[in-house]
PDB file of C-alpha atoms in Angstrom:
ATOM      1  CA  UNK A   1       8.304  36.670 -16.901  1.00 43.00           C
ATOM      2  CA  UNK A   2       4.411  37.180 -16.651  1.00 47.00           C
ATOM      3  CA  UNK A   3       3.547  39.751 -14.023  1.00 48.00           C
ATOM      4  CA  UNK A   4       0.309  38.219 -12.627  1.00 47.00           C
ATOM      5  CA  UNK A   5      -1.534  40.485  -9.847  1.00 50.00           C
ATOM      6  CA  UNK A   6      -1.597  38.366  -6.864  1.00 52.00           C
ATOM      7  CA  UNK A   7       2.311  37.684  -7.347  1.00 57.00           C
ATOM      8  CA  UNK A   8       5.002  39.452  -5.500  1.00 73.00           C
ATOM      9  CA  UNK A   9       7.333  36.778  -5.788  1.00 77.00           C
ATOM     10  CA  UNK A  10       9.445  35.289  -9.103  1.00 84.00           C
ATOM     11  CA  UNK A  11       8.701  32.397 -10.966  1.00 80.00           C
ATOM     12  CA  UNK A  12      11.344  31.011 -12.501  1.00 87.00           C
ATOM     13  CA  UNK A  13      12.179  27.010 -11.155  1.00 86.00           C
ATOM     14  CA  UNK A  14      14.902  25.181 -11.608  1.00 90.00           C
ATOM     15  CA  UNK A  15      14.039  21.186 -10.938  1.00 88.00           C
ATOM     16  CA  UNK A  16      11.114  21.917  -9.365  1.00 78.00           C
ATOM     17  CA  UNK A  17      12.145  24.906  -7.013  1.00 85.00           C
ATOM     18  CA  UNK A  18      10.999  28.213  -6.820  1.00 84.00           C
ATOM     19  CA  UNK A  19      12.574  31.578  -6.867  1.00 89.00           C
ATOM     20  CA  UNK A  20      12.052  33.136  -3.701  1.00 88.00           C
ATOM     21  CA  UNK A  21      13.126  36.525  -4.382  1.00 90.00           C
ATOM     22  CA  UNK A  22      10.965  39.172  -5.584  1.00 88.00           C
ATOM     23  CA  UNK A  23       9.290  39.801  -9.201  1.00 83.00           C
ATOM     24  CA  UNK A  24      11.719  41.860 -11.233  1.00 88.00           C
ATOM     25  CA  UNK A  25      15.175  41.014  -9.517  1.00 92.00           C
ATOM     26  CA  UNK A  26      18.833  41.479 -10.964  1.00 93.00           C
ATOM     27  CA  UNK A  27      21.117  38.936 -11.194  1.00 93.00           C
ATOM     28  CA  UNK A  28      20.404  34.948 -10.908  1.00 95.00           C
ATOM     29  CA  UNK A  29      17.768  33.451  -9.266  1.00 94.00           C
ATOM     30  CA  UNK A  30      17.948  31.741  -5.569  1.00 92.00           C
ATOM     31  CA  UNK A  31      16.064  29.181  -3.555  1.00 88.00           C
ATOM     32  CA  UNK A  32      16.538  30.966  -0.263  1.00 85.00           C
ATOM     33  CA  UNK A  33      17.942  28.408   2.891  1.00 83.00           C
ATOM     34  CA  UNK A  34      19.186  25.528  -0.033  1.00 87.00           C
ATOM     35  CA  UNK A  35      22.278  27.280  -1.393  1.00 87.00           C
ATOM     36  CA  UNK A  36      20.520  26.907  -4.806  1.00 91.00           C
ATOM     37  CA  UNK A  37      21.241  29.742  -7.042  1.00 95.00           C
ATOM     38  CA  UNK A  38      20.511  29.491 -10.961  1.00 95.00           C
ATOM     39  CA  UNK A  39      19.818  31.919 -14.255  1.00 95.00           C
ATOM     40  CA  UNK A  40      17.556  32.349 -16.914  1.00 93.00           C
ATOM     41  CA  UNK A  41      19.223  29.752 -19.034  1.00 94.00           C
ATOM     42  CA  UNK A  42      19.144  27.154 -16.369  1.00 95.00           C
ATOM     43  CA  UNK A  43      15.515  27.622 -15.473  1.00 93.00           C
ATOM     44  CA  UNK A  44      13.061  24.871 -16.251  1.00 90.00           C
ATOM     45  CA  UNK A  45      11.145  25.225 -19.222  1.00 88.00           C
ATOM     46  CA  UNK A  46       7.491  26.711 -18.393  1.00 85.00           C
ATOM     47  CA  UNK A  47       5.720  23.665 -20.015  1.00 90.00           C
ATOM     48  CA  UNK A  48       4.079  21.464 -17.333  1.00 92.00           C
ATOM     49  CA  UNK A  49       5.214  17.672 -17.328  1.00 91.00           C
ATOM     50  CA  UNK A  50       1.796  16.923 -16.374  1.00 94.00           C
ATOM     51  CA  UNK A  51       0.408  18.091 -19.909  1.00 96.00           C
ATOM     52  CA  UNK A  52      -1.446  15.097 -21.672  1.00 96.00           C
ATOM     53  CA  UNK A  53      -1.487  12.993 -18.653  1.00 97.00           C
ATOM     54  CA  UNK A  54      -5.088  11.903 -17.850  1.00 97.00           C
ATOM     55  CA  UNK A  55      -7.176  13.805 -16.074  1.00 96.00           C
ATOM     56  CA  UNK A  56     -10.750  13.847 -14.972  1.00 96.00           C
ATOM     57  CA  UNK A  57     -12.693  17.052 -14.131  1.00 96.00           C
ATOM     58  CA  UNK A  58     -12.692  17.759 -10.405  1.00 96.00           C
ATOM     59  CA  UNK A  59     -15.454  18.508  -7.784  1.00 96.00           C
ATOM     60  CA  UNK A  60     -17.306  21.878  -8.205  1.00 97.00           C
ATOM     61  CA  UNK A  61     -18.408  24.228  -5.146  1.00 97.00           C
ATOM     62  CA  UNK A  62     -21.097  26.211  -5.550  1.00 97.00           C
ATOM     63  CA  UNK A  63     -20.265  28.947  -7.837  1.00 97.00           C
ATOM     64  CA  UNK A  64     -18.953  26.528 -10.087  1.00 97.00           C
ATOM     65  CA  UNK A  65     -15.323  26.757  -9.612  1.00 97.00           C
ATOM     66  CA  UNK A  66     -12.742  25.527 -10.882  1.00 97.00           C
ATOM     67  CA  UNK A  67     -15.251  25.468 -14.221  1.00 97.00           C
ATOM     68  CA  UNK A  68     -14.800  21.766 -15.371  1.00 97.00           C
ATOM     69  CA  UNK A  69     -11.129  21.667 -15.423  1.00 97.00           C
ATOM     70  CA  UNK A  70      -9.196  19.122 -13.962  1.00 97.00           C
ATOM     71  CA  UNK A  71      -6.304  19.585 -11.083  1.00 96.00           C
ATOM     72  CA  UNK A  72      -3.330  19.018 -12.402  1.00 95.00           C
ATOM     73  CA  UNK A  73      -1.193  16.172 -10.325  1.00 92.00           C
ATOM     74  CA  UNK A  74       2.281  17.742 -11.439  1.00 90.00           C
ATOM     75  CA  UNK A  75       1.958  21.552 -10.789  1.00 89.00           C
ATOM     76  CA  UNK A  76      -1.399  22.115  -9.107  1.00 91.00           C
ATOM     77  CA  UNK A  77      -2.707  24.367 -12.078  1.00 93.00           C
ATOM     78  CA  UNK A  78      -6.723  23.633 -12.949  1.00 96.00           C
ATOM     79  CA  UNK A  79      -6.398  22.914 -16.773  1.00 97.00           C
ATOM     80  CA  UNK A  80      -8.819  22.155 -19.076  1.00 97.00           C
ATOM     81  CA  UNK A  81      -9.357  18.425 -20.273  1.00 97.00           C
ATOM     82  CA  UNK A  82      -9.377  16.979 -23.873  1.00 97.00           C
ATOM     83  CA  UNK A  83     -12.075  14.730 -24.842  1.00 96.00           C
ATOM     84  CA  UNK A  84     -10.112  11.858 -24.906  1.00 96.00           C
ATOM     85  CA  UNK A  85      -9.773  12.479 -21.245  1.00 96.00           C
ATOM     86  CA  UNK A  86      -6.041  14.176 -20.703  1.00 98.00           C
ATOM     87  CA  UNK A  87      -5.160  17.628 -19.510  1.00 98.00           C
ATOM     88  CA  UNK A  88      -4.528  20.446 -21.977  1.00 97.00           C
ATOM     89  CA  UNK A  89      -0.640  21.276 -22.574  1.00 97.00           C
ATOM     90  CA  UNK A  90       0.132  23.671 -19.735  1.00 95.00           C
ATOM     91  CA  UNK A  91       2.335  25.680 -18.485  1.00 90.00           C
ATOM     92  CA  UNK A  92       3.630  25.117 -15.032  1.00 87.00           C
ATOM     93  CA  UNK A  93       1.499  26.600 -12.064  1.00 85.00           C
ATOM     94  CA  UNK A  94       3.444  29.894 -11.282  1.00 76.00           C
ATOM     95  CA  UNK A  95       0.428  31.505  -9.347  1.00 79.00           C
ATOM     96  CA  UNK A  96      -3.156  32.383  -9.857  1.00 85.00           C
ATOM     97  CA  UNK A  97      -4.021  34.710 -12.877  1.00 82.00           C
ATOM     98  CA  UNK A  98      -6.392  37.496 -10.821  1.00 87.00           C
ATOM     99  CA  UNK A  99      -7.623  37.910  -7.155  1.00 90.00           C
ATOM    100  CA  UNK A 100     -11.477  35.800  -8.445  1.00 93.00           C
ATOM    101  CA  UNK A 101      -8.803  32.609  -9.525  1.00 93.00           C
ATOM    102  CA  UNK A 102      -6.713  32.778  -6.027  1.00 92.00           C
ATOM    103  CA  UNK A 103      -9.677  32.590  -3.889  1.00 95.00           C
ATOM    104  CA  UNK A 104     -11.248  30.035  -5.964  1.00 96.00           C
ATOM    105  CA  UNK A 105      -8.204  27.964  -5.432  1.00 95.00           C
ATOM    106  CA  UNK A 106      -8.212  28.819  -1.879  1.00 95.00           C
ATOM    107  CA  UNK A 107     -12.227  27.931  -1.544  1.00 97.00           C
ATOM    108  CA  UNK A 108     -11.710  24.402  -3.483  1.00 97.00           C
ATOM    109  CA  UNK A 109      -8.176  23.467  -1.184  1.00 96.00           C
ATOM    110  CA  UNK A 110     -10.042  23.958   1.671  1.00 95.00           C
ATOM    111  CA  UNK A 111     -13.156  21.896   0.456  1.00 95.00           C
ATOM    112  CA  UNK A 112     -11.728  19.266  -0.895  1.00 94.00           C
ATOM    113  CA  UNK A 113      -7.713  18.860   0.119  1.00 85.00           C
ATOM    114  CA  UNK A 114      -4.328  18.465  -1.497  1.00 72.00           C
ATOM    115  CA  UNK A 115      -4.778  14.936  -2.157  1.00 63.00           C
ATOM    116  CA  UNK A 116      -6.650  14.634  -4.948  1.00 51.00           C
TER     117      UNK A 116
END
């Protein structure tokens, strides 16, 4: 498990849902209020879905973010894109690398929206 600094919470997912319990825990992981409980070996593999789907750089703000990359339609990461117009093989989104990348994110949702 990566320990990014804005997270507090794990990452590992299992079909699509998140750990809720916090970074570092003992024993399996758990989707608190859904009963689902799961461990290391039944987490989904970090690699994105979305990887090599197309994908078209998305609006800037002002200070450039998110940097030419594209948003990714399966996790919500901003990845770079190939120039045969796909997105880069990925990880899965588990959380913004530093405190600059969260508020980007936070800047460009609230520009532009979850829908695009």
């Amino acid at each position: 498990m990566t320990d990014f600094p804005t997270a507090r919470w794990c990452r590992s997912r299992r079909n699509g849902a998140v750990c809720t319990r916090p970074a570092g825990h003992p024993g399996l992981h758990n989707r608190m209020g859904t009963g689902q409980m799961w461990s290391d070996r039944e987490a989904d593999p970090p690699g994105c879905p979305g990887s090599a789907t197309p994908g078209a750089p998305a609006p800037l703000l002002a200070d450039g973010f998110p940097h030419g990359r594209a948003l990714c339609p399966v996790c919500l990461d901003f990845v770079a894109v190939t120039d045969a117009g796909a997105l880069v093989a990925h990880d899965t989104f588990r959380g913004a690398s530093s405190p600059e990348e969260a508020r980007g994110r936070a800047d460009w949702f609230n520009a532009f929206g979850w829908t695009r």
